[in-house]
Amino acid sequence: MTQIDHQVHPVGPVAGSRIFRFIVFLYGIAAYLVFFVTILYAIGFVMGLVVPKTIDTGTDTPVAEAVIINLLLMALFAVQHSVMARQQFKAWWTQYVAKPVERSTYVLFASLSLLLLFWQWRPLPTVIWDVANPDLAVTIVTLSLVGWVLVFTSTFIINHFELFGLHQVTNHLVGKEASPPRFKTPLLYKFVRHPIYLGFIIAFWAAPVMTAGHLLFAAVTTLYIFVGIALEEHDLVDLFGDEYRQYKQRVSMLIPWRKSV
């Protein structure tokens, strides 16, 4: 996700009755609440905190079966998340779904696929590493929390409520058209092109106890992040042309202050 991704989904023609607009608004609120619960659960799931089922708990399953099930769950999320984000899909999808709820629907489907993953995930409890030093372990946990803070901070630096669909349904409710997409690079986006993805990578890999299941999750999601960046940046180049190409040359992808190649 970049500072541009959520600025390219116009609300579209404002039409319909007040009741319809209010229903659309309530749908957007509901989708956002599902997302909010999902992301909070994700923090507990990955870090092994508070939630009833974490990445290292659940049904005991033979290793091969567990790996296959987990890979299928992650693949389902990856396909949904990537396909629904493409402009070609949106052009087709909005023939059947009102444009003001396109983003909310995308967010809802992504949240539901993640909730399915949390529910059906099979643990692989073999320990890959275990940091025995308590001070170092606390430092690693803190680093993971910093990753999650980076994720949330990066969404608010741009437009958190547009990214997750609330801005669109609110505009529709009050009869306001969306502003045209424009390229901007606020704060963190001056140092890395994808601080949201960087936050996820830090959050997933900073674990004082790394099990085989957690390692599988971190490795596959990191691979998917790089695939997602490639797809996303292709769309952004199509949208902004040389402006985004120059940005890629000027600012590194994930590692701050490193010159892009």
XYZ file of N, CA and C in Angstrom:
783
model
N 0.842 -1.189 0.000
C 0.000 0.000 0.000
C 0.881 1.244 0.000
N 0.570 2.149 -0.839
C 1.353 3.364 -0.893
C 0.486 4.560 -0.576
N 1.126 5.716 -0.624
C 0.425 6.962 -0.379
C -0.548 7.302 -1.497
N -0.553 6.499 -2.568
C -1.399 6.799 -3.712
C -2.550 5.818 -3.831
N -2.344 4.583 -3.418
C -3.291 3.504 -3.674
C -4.724 3.878 -3.332
N -4.896 4.536 -2.211
C -6.240 4.827 -1.743
C -6.747 6.167 -2.251
N -6.030 6.791 -3.175
C -6.488 8.059 -3.718
C -6.987 7.906 -5.149
N -7.112 6.682 -5.612
C -7.465 6.492 -7.006
C -8.816 5.820 -7.162
N -9.656 5.919 -6.127
C -10.963 5.284 -6.169
C -12.037 6.349 -6.035
N -12.387 7.032 -7.080
C -13.367 8.094 -6.960
C -14.720 7.575 -6.533
N -15.456 8.436 -5.821
C -16.774 8.064 -5.349
C -17.725 7.868 -6.516
N -17.525 8.614 -7.606
C -18.377 8.443 -8.768
C -19.602 9.326 -8.674
N -20.515 9.211 -9.639
C -21.696 10.044 -9.656
C -22.514 9.893 -8.389
N -22.903 11.024 -7.819
C -23.689 10.998 -6.600
C -25.153 10.846 -6.989
N -25.743 9.729 -6.620
C -27.118 9.462 -7.017
C -27.793 8.649 -5.941
N -29.121 8.535 -6.049
C -29.867 7.701 -5.134
C -30.552 8.491 -4.052
N -31.480 7.838 -3.408
C -32.248 8.485 -2.359
C -31.424 8.647 -1.096
N -31.961 9.460 -0.182
C -31.276 9.635 1.102
C -31.195 8.317 1.855
N -32.241 7.495 1.754
C -32.241 6.201 2.450
C -31.116 5.326 1.895
N -30.985 5.297 0.561
C -29.915 4.504 -0.048
C -28.549 5.000 0.403
N -28.371 6.309 0.419
C -27.082 6.867 0.849
C -26.784 6.507 2.298
N -27.811 6.518 3.127
C -27.613 6.177 4.542
C -27.279 4.696 4.693
N -27.924 3.844 3.899
C -27.616 2.409 3.936
C -26.168 2.175 3.496
N -25.762 2.882 2.436
C -24.377 2.791 1.967
C -23.413 3.223 3.071
N -23.754 4.291 3.764
C -22.912 4.784 4.858
C -22.805 3.746 5.977
N -23.928 3.147 6.352
C -23.916 2.121 7.401
C -23.098 0.903 6.976
N -23.198 0.552 5.702
C -22.408 -0.564 5.180
C -20.910 -0.261 5.299
N -20.532 0.963 4.954
C -19.131 1.361 5.074
C -18.644 1.315 6.517
N -19.498 1.774 7.439
C -19.148 1.721 8.865
C -18.974 0.275 9.315
N -19.905 -0.598 8.906
C -19.838 -2.009 9.295
C -18.568 -2.662 8.752
N -18.238 -2.381 7.486
C -17.032 -2.953 6.890
C -15.787 -2.479 7.629
N -15.774 -1.204 8.020
C -14.624 -0.670 8.746
C -14.505 -1.327 10.122
N -15.628 -1.528 10.804
C -15.580 -2.158 12.119
C -15.074 -3.593 12.028
N -15.487 -4.308 10.975
C -14.976 -5.665 10.774
C -13.468 -5.616 10.560
N -13.011 -4.662 9.739
C -11.568 -4.503 9.546
C -10.855 -4.203 10.861
N -11.418 -3.292 11.660
C -10.750 -2.869 12.882
C -10.602 -4.044 13.857
N -11.655 -4.835 13.988
C -11.581 -6.036 14.826
C -10.537 -7.004 14.271
N -10.515 -7.148 12.953
C -9.589 -8.080 12.310
C -8.140 -7.679 12.532
N -7.820 -6.389 12.380
C -6.427 -5.958 12.528
C -5.983 -6.066 13.989
N -6.894 -5.799 14.922
C -6.547 -5.985 16.333
C -6.306 -7.464 16.634
N -7.153 -8.316 16.069
C -6.958 -9.758 16.271
C -5.638 -10.203 15.626
N -5.303 -9.607 14.482
C -4.060 -9.974 13.800
C -2.843 -9.714 14.686
N -2.865 -8.606 15.412
C -1.751 -8.298 16.312
C -1.616 -9.386 17.371
N -2.741 -9.747 18.001
C -2.709 -10.808 18.997
C -2.351 -12.155 18.404
N -2.839 -12.434 17.202
C -2.583 -13.716 16.529
C -1.094 -13.899 16.267
N -0.451 -12.864 15.734
C 0.967 -12.968 15.377
C 1.855 -12.939 16.620
N 1.504 -12.092 17.586
C 2.358 -11.921 18.754
C 2.028 -12.888 19.892
N 0.937 -13.636 19.756
C 0.554 -14.579 20.802
C 0.018 -13.909 22.043
N -0.755 -12.837 21.856
C -1.247 -12.046 22.977
C -2.777 -12.038 23.020
N -3.345 -12.321 24.186
C -4.751 -12.060 24.522
C -5.753 -12.919 23.759
N -5.645 -13.005 22.429
C -6.693 -13.638 21.632
C -6.752 -15.140 21.903
N -7.934 -15.756 21.708
C -8.100 -17.181 22.047
C -7.303 -18.118 21.155
N -7.031 -17.734 19.909
C -6.280 -18.608 19.007
C -5.169 -17.798 18.355
N -3.948 -18.248 18.532
C -2.792 -17.542 17.987
C -2.138 -18.362 16.889
N -1.062 -17.842 16.351
C -0.362 -18.516 15.271
C 0.250 -19.844 15.725
N 0.412 -20.024 17.027
C 1.034 -21.243 17.560
C 0.067 -22.117 18.349
N -1.224 -21.858 18.241
C -2.206 -22.702 18.924
C -3.269 -23.146 17.924
N -3.977 -24.216 18.282
C -5.031 -24.714 17.403
C -4.979 -26.218 17.276
N -5.663 -26.738 16.276
C -5.789 -28.179 16.072
C -4.461 -28.809 15.676
N -4.090 -29.881 16.377
C -2.886 -30.614 16.001
C -3.128 -31.327 14.674
N -2.235 -31.090 13.733
C -2.392 -31.616 12.376
C -1.045 -32.123 11.896
N -1.019 -33.227 11.133
C 0.253 -33.666 10.536
C 0.932 -32.537 9.782
N 2.250 -32.514 9.812
C 3.008 -31.381 9.286
C 2.660 -31.075 7.834
N 2.665 -32.078 6.978
C 2.400 -31.839 5.560
C 1.002 -31.255 5.360
N 0.025 -31.815 6.063
C -1.349 -31.308 5.944
C -1.443 -29.872 6.450
N -0.760 -29.596 7.571
C -0.790 -28.242 8.135
C -0.178 -27.236 7.166
N 0.933 -27.586 6.559
C 1.591 -26.674 5.610
C 0.678 -26.399 4.417
N 0.053 -27.443 3.876
C -0.831 -27.273 2.718
C -2.015 -26.382 3.061
N -2.655 -26.654 4.209
C -3.807 -25.850 4.619
C -3.399 -24.394 4.809
N -2.285 -24.163 5.499
C -1.838 -22.790 5.752
C -1.483 -22.048 4.455
N -0.839 -22.759 3.536
C -0.500 -22.136 2.256
C -1.758 -21.795 1.462
N -2.758 -22.664 1.500
C -4.015 -22.381 0.798
C -4.724 -21.177 1.409
N -4.693 -21.081 2.727
C -5.327 -19.933 3.392
C -4.641 -18.627 3.015
N -3.313 -18.648 2.993
C -2.581 -17.433 2.612
C -2.758 -17.115 1.134
N -2.846 -18.160 0.308
C -3.059 -17.943 -1.122
C -4.426 -17.320 -1.372
N -5.442 -17.769 -0.634
C -6.782 -17.200 -0.780
C -6.760 -15.706 -0.485
N -6.103 -15.322 0.600
C -6.004 -13.902 0.926
C -5.227 -13.148 -0.147
N -4.117 -13.711 -0.605
C -3.273 -13.027 -1.589
C -4.022 -12.795 -2.896
N -4.747 -13.812 -3.362
C -5.488 -13.675 -4.613
C -6.588 -12.633 -4.463
N -7.363 -12.741 -3.375
C -8.439 -11.767 -3.150
C -7.875 -10.356 -3.059
N -6.826 -10.201 -2.285
C -6.269 -8.881 -2.016
C -5.685 -8.251 -3.270
N -5.023 -9.056 -4.094
C -4.377 -8.519 -5.289
C -5.356 -8.312 -6.436
N -6.220 -9.285 -6.680
C -7.141 -9.186 -7.813
C -8.109 -8.025 -7.626
N -8.695 -7.908 -6.435
C -9.677 -6.851 -6.212
C -9.049 -5.458 -6.192
N -7.732 -5.377 -6.064
C -7.054 -4.075 -6.049
C -6.717 -3.567 -7.446
N -6.813 -4.436 -8.444
C -6.434 -4.044 -9.797
C -7.517 -3.203 -10.460
N -7.070 -2.240 -11.258
C -8.004 -1.328 -11.905
C -8.942 -2.035 -12.878
N -8.443 -3.067 -13.552
C -9.288 -3.800 -14.486
C -10.443 -4.478 -13.751
N -10.146 -5.060 -12.591
C -11.204 -5.701 -11.809
C -12.202 -4.669 -11.318
N -11.710 -3.524 -10.882
C -12.606 -2.481 -10.381
C -13.555 -1.993 -11.476
N -13.008 -1.860 -12.685
C -13.844 -1.401 -13.794
C -14.983 -2.383 -14.047
N -14.694 -3.681 -13.933
C -15.746 -4.696 -14.091
C -16.656 -4.749 -12.870
N -16.054 -4.733 -11.685
C -16.771 -4.925 -10.425
C -17.790 -3.820 -10.179
N -17.427 -2.585 -10.541
C -18.321 -1.463 -10.265
C -19.487 -1.372 -11.258
N -19.552 -2.320 -12.177
C -20.775 -2.453 -12.968
C -21.901 -3.055 -12.138
N -21.520 -3.764 -11.071
C -22.497 -4.465 -10.242
C -22.536 -3.937 -8.811
N -21.456 -3.309 -8.389
C -21.362 -2.764 -7.036
C -21.223 -1.251 -7.135
N -22.010 -0.523 -6.336
C -21.960 0.941 -6.375
C -20.544 1.422 -6.051
N -20.067 2.402 -6.812
C -18.697 2.890 -6.619
C -18.406 3.365 -5.196
N -19.356 4.012 -4.510
C -19.049 4.459 -3.149
C -18.707 3.321 -2.182
N -19.166 2.094 -2.468
C -18.880 0.980 -1.552
C -17.821 0.034 -2.112
N -17.218 0.396 -3.240
C -16.199 -0.485 -3.815
C -15.058 -0.718 -2.836
N -14.547 0.359 -2.236
C -13.428 0.210 -1.307
C -13.850 -0.522 -0.045
N -15.031 -0.193 0.476
C -15.524 -0.862 1.681
C -15.702 -2.357 1.442
N -16.182 -2.724 0.254
C -16.366 -4.133 -0.073
C -15.028 -4.842 -0.163
N -14.065 -4.184 -0.761
C -12.706 -4.726 -0.828
C -12.154 -4.964 0.578
N -12.313 -3.977 1.452
C -11.836 -4.080 2.831
C -12.560 -5.203 3.570
N -13.868 -5.320 3.360
C -14.654 -6.357 4.018
C -14.207 -7.741 3.584
N -14.041 -7.956 2.278
C -13.626 -9.267 1.783
C -12.227 -9.624 2.284
N -11.328 -8.637 2.310
C -9.978 -8.888 2.815
C -10.021 -9.275 4.295
N -10.853 -8.588 5.056
C -10.977 -8.890 6.487
C -11.548 -10.285 6.701
N -12.555 -10.655 5.933
C -13.168 -11.975 6.077
C -12.190 -13.085 5.711
N -11.373 -12.860 4.687
C -10.389 -13.884 4.322
C -9.321 -14.028 5.401
N -8.977 -12.923 6.063
C -8.024 -12.996 7.171
C -8.636 -13.697 8.382
N -9.894 -13.404 8.676
C -10.561 -14.066 9.793
C -10.645 -15.573 9.552
N -10.884 -15.953 8.302
C -10.877 -17.386 7.965
C -9.497 -17.980 8.210
N -8.457 -17.237 7.832
C -7.094 -17.715 8.070
C -6.830 -17.899 9.557
N -7.213 -16.920 10.367
C -7.000 -17.035 11.811
C -7.741 -18.248 12.380
N -8.934 -18.472 11.904
C -9.788 -19.554 12.413
C -9.243 -20.930 12.044
N -8.802 -21.076 10.783
C -8.424 -22.396 10.286
C -6.914 -22.650 10.289
N -6.129 -21.683 10.710
C -4.676 -21.841 10.722
C -4.259 -23.034 11.565
N -3.327 -23.825 11.050
C -2.807 -24.990 11.763
C -1.419 -24.675 12.311
N -1.226 -24.863 13.611
C 0.088 -24.552 14.194
C 1.159 -25.545 13.755
N 2.375 -25.050 13.655
C 3.564 -25.882 13.427
C 4.522 -25.524 14.563
N 4.439 -26.240 15.676
C 5.069 -25.769 16.927
C 6.573 -25.946 17.033
N 7.209 -26.591 16.068
C 8.664 -26.767 16.149
C 9.347 -25.408 16.288
N 10.202 -25.283 17.291
C 10.854 -23.999 17.572
C 12.092 -23.838 16.695
N 12.128 -22.749 15.952
C 13.281 -22.436 15.098
C 14.322 -21.662 15.897
N 13.878 -20.650 16.639
C 14.765 -19.970 17.581
C 13.976 -19.524 18.797
N 14.662 -19.427 19.904
C 14.054 -19.014 21.171
C 15.061 -18.137 21.907
N 14.749 -16.862 22.007
C 15.659 -15.918 22.649
C 15.529 -16.062 24.167
N 16.581 -16.580 24.792
C 16.530 -16.858 26.229
C 16.762 -15.614 27.073
N 17.554 -14.690 26.576
C 17.848 -13.479 27.332
C 16.586 -12.630 27.462
N 16.091 -12.414 28.688
C 14.820 -11.699 28.849
C 14.852 -10.258 28.341
N 15.969 -9.571 28.521
C 16.068 -8.187 28.044
C 16.005 -8.140 26.518
N 16.706 -9.067 25.873
C 16.684 -9.120 24.419
C 15.305 -9.508 23.907
N 14.659 -10.438 24.618
C 13.314 -10.858 24.228
C 12.335 -9.684 24.287
N 12.430 -8.895 25.350
C 11.557 -7.721 25.483
C 11.853 -6.717 24.368
N 13.114 -6.565 24.021
C 13.488 -5.656 22.941
C 12.866 -6.099 21.614
N 12.885 -7.403 21.363
C 12.320 -7.929 20.117
C 10.809 -7.741 20.088
N 10.151 -7.987 21.213
C 8.700 -7.766 21.290
C 8.386 -6.291 21.050
N 9.178 -5.425 21.637
C 8.984 -3.983 21.432
C 9.150 -3.619 19.966
N 10.136 -4.235 19.318
C 10.353 -3.983 17.891
C 9.139 -4.410 17.067
N 8.546 -5.546 17.427
C 7.342 -5.990 16.735
C 6.209 -4.980 16.908
N 6.055 -4.470 18.125
C 5.028 -3.451 18.376
C 5.318 -2.177 17.576
N 6.599 -1.829 17.447
C 6.972 -0.675 16.628
C 6.524 -0.893 15.186
N 6.652 -2.122 14.704
C 6.188 -2.435 13.357
C 4.707 -2.169 13.193
N 3.907 -2.609 14.172
C 2.455 -2.367 14.105
C 2.140 -0.875 14.200
N 2.876 -0.160 15.046
C 2.672 1.290 15.143
C 3.001 1.950 13.812
N 4.053 1.482 13.146
C 4.426 2.026 11.840
C 3.316 1.802 10.819
N 2.692 0.625 10.870
C 1.576 0.337 9.959
C 0.460 1.360 10.147
N 0.006 1.508 11.392
C -1.115 2.419 11.667
C -0.734 3.873 11.375
N 0.467 4.268 11.801
C 0.903 5.649 11.581
C 0.944 5.983 10.094
N 1.441 5.043 9.303
C 1.552 5.279 7.860
C 0.190 5.458 7.210
N -0.825 4.742 7.700
C -2.167 4.915 7.112
C -2.735 6.286 7.454
N -2.465 6.785 8.644
C -3.001 8.094 9.040
C -2.225 9.242 8.400
N -0.947 9.017 8.080
C -0.168 10.049 7.406
C -0.782 10.374 6.048
N -1.306 9.347 5.392
C -1.973 9.586 4.115
C -3.441 9.911 4.402
N -4.316 8.946 4.255
C -5.722 9.155 4.597
C -6.302 7.825 5.025
N -6.211 7.540 6.308
C -6.654 6.269 6.865
C -8.094 5.961 6.476
N -8.954 6.955 6.562
C -10.384 6.717 6.352
C -10.726 6.550 4.871
N -9.900 7.093 3.998
C -10.081 6.831 2.570
C -9.566 5.447 2.217
N -8.443 5.078 2.805
C -7.853 3.774 2.565
C -8.817 2.647 2.912
N -9.612 2.846 3.959
C -10.519 1.789 4.413
C -11.986 2.086 4.129
N -12.247 3.001 3.203
C -13.579 3.158 2.644
C -14.518 4.127 3.317
N -14.192 4.630 4.500
C -15.120 5.521 5.202
C -15.254 6.869 4.513
N -14.176 7.363 3.960
C -14.212 8.658 3.282
C -15.176 8.623 2.093
N -15.136 7.522 1.355
C -15.984 7.400 0.173
C -17.467 7.373 0.532
N -17.839 6.567 1.527
C -19.264 6.470 1.862
C -19.758 7.745 2.542
N -18.874 8.440 3.261
C -19.259 9.718 3.874
C -19.491 10.776 2.796
N -18.599 10.834 1.817
C -18.798 11.754 0.692
C -20.126 11.484 -0.005
N -20.421 10.225 -0.217
C -21.671 9.850 -0.885
C -22.875 10.267 -0.042
N -22.764 10.123 1.262
C -23.865 10.483 2.157
C -24.198 11.965 2.056
N -23.186 12.804 1.978
C -23.409 14.254 1.965
C -23.470 14.823 0.547
N -23.353 13.953 -0.461
C -23.458 14.415 -1.836
C -22.237 15.121 -2.353
N -21.061 14.692 -1.904
C -19.809 15.341 -2.304
C -19.012 14.421 -3.218
N -18.520 14.979 -4.317
C -17.692 14.217 -5.242
C -16.260 14.092 -4.703
N -15.604 12.987 -5.052
C -14.205 12.808 -4.664
C -13.315 13.710 -5.492
N -12.222 14.173 -4.887
C -11.252 14.982 -5.623
C -10.435 14.079 -6.544
N -9.924 14.614 -7.640
C -9.117 13.808 -8.567
C -7.877 13.254 -7.877
N -7.385 12.101 -8.331
C -6.172 11.541 -7.727
C -4.979 12.449 -7.938
N -4.160 12.584 -6.916
C -2.942 13.379 -7.056
C -1.809 12.693 -6.313
N -0.612 12.936 -6.767
C 0.563 12.286 -6.211
C 1.111 13.105 -5.055
N 1.343 12.465 -3.913
C 1.943 13.163 -2.780
C 2.788 12.192 -1.969
N 3.784 12.733 -1.271
C 4.706 11.905 -0.490
C 4.935 12.534 0.878
N 3.966 12.430 1.784
C 4.111 13.059 3.093
C 5.030 12.266 4.038
N 5.793 12.965 4.828
C 6.556 12.428 5.956
C 7.303 11.130 5.647
N 6.836 9.994 6.178
C 7.553 8.731 6.017
C 7.740 8.348 4.563
N 6.828 8.789 3.718
C 6.900 8.437 2.305
C 8.021 9.166 1.580
N 8.686 10.067 2.265
C 9.874 10.700 1.703
C 11.116 9.838 1.910
N 11.003 8.830 2.785
C 12.144 7.972 3.110
C 12.010 6.575 2.509
N 10.786 6.038 2.500
C 10.526 4.750 1.855
C 9.195 4.853 1.111
N 9.100 4.110 0.021
C 7.882 4.187 -0.775
C 6.736 3.411 -0.138
N 7.063 2.442 0.711
C 6.019 1.567 1.258
C 6.196 1.348 2.770
N 6.019 2.383 3.570
C 6.195 2.223 5.023
C 5.164 1.279 5.648
N 3.983 1.167 5.078
C 2.985 0.229 5.618
C 3.508 -1.197 5.505
N 4.018 -1.552 4.337
C 4.559 -2.897 4.139
C 5.791 -3.118 5.014
N 6.617 -2.093 5.170
C 7.786 -2.214 6.044
C 7.346 -2.526 7.471
N 6.301 -1.863 7.934
C 5.787 -2.124 9.271
C 5.327 -3.559 9.437
N 4.646 -4.087 8.434
C 4.197 -5.480 8.500
C 5.376 -6.440 8.566
N 6.392 -6.197 7.753
C 7.560 -7.087 7.756
C 8.228 -7.101 9.127
N 8.409 -5.920 9.715
C 9.004 -5.844 11.051
C 8.140 -6.585 12.066
N 6.831 -6.343 12.023
C 5.915 -6.960 12.985
C 5.917 -8.476 12.866
N 6.015 -9.002 11.648
C 5.942 -10.455 11.451
C 7.237 -11.172 11.820
N 8.381 -10.518 11.588
C 9.658 -11.203 11.800
C 10.253 -10.984 13.190
N 9.869 -9.928 13.880
C 10.431 -9.657 15.211
C 9.704 -10.514 16.248
N 10.209 -11.700 16.458
C 9.586 -12.650 17.387
C 10.660 -13.275 18.264
N 10.554 -13.162 19.574
C 11.556 -13.782 20.443
C 11.527 -15.306 20.377
N 10.330 -15.863 20.100
C 10.195 -17.301 19.873
C 9.619 -17.483 18.472
N 10.409 -18.062 17.587
C 9.980 -18.275 16.204
C 9.732 -19.754 15.978
N 8.477 -20.109 15.794
C 8.128 -21.487 15.485
C 8.121 -21.695 13.973
N 8.003 -22.946 13.564
C 7.950 -23.238 12.130
C 6.706 -22.613 11.500
N 5.591 -22.616 12.232
C 4.366 -22.019 11.711
C 4.497 -20.511 11.535
N 5.075 -19.868 12.536
C 5.287 -18.416 12.454
C 6.257 -18.086 11.320
N 7.299 -18.898 11.180
C 8.271 -18.681 10.118
C 7.617 -18.822 8.741
N 6.757 -19.834 8.586
C 6.038 -20.013 7.329
C 5.171 -18.787 7.033
N 4.458 -18.317 8.037
C 3.597 -17.146 7.872
C 4.426 -15.921 7.477
N 5.520 -15.679 8.191
C 6.346 -14.505 7.929
C 6.982 -14.574 6.542
N 7.473 -15.752 6.169
C 8.157 -15.889 4.881
C 7.189 -15.711 3.716
N 6.028 -16.350 3.788
C 5.072 -16.280 2.679
C 4.477 -14.880 2.561
N 4.145 -14.260 3.692
C 3.577 -12.912 3.629
C 4.618 -11.902 3.124
N 5.881 -12.095 3.479
C 6.929 -11.205 2.969
C 7.080 -11.357 1.460
N 7.049 -12.605 0.988
C 7.094 -12.844 -0.453
C 5.906 -12.172 -1.137
N 4.733 -12.312 -0.537
C 3.547 -11.693 -1.122
C 3.659 -10.164 -1.133
N 4.262 -9.601 -0.108
C 4.451 -8.146 -0.071
C 5.259 -7.675 -1.275
N 6.322 -8.399 -1.623
C 7.124 -7.995 -2.770
C 6.351 -8.143 -4.080
N 5.544 -9.196 -4.178
C 4.697 -9.350 -5.363
C 3.673 -8.222 -5.416
N 3.064 -7.920 -4.257
C 2.079 -6.855 -4.194
C 2.658 -5.498 -4.556
N 3.886 -5.238 -4.125
C 4.548 -3.977 -4.455
C 4.743 -3.868 -5.965
N 5.173 -4.959 -6.595
C 5.389 -4.935 -8.042
C 4.094 -4.631 -8.785
N 3.007 -5.284 -8.382
C 1.715 -5.044 -9.030
C 1.231 -3.619 -8.783
N 1.368 -3.178 -7.551
C 0.899 -1.851 -7.176
C 1.668 -0.753 -7.900
N 2.985 -0.914 -7.964
C 3.791 0.124 -8.600
C 3.570 0.146 -10.110
N 3.230 -0.985 -10.691
C 2.874 -1.006 -12.108
C 1.642 -0.132 -12.347
N 0.648 -0.262 -11.456
C -0.556 0.563 -11.560
C -0.242 2.042 -11.355
N 0.657 2.330 -10.424
C 0.986 3.719 -10.130
C 1.761 4.380 -11.265
N 2.619 3.615 -11.916
C 3.319 4.149 -13.087
C 2.322 4.428 -14.202
N 1.366 3.525 -14.390
C 0.326 3.758 -15.392
C -0.469 5.024 -15.088
N -0.699 5.268 -13.792
C -1.519 6.405 -13.389
C -0.745 7.727 -13.430
N 0.488 7.713 -12.914
C 1.234 8.968 -12.747
C 2.448 9.116 -13.663
N 2.794 8.057 -14.382
C 3.851 8.147 -15.379
C 5.208 8.531 -14.811
N 5.858 9.513 -15.437
C 7.217 9.892 -15.065
C 7.316 10.412 -13.634
N 6.236 10.968 -13.121
C 6.261 11.481 -11.747
C 6.544 10.350 -10.765
N 5.905 9.196 -11.000
C 6.166 8.077 -10.095
C 7.497 7.403 -10.412
N 7.891 7.365 -11.670
C 9.203 6.796 -12.023
C 10.328 7.569 -11.330
N 10.227 8.878 -11.306
C 11.228 9.704 -10.635
C 11.220 9.470 -9.131
N 10.033 9.256 -8.583
C 9.920 8.949 -7.155
C 10.621 7.634 -6.837
N 10.460 6.629 -7.696
C 11.125 5.346 -7.491
C 12.641 5.495 -7.519
N 13.147 6.367 -8.373
C 14.580 6.589 -8.453
C 15.112 7.356 -7.246
N 14.264 8.173 -6.664
C 14.677 9.064 -5.570
C 14.554 8.420 -4.197
N 13.567 7.530 -4.024
C 13.232 6.989 -2.701
C 13.261 5.469 -2.746
N 13.871 4.865 -1.721
C 13.982 3.409 -1.677
C 12.634 2.762 -1.422
N 12.560 1.487 -1.718
C 11.299 0.769 -1.611
C 10.912 0.507 -0.154
N 11.830 -0.110 0.611
C 11.516 -0.495 1.987
C 12.577 -0.083 2.999
N 13.830 -0.046 2.595
C 14.894 0.258 3.544
C 15.186 1.749 3.527
N 14.969 2.446 4.622
C 15.129 3.918 4.640
C 16.543 4.360 4.282
N 16.577 5.473 3.531
C 17.821 6.169 3.206
C 18.745 5.391 2.275
N 18.279 4.291 1.735
C 19.094 3.603 0.737
C 18.645 4.043 -0.641
N 19.575 4.408 -1.479
C 19.241 4.872 -2.822
C 18.702 3.699 -3.634
N 17.576 3.917 -4.315
C 17.013 2.874 -5.160
C 17.938 2.561 -6.328
N 17.913 1.319 -6.730
C 18.708 0.896 -7.882
C 17.855 0.986 -9.133
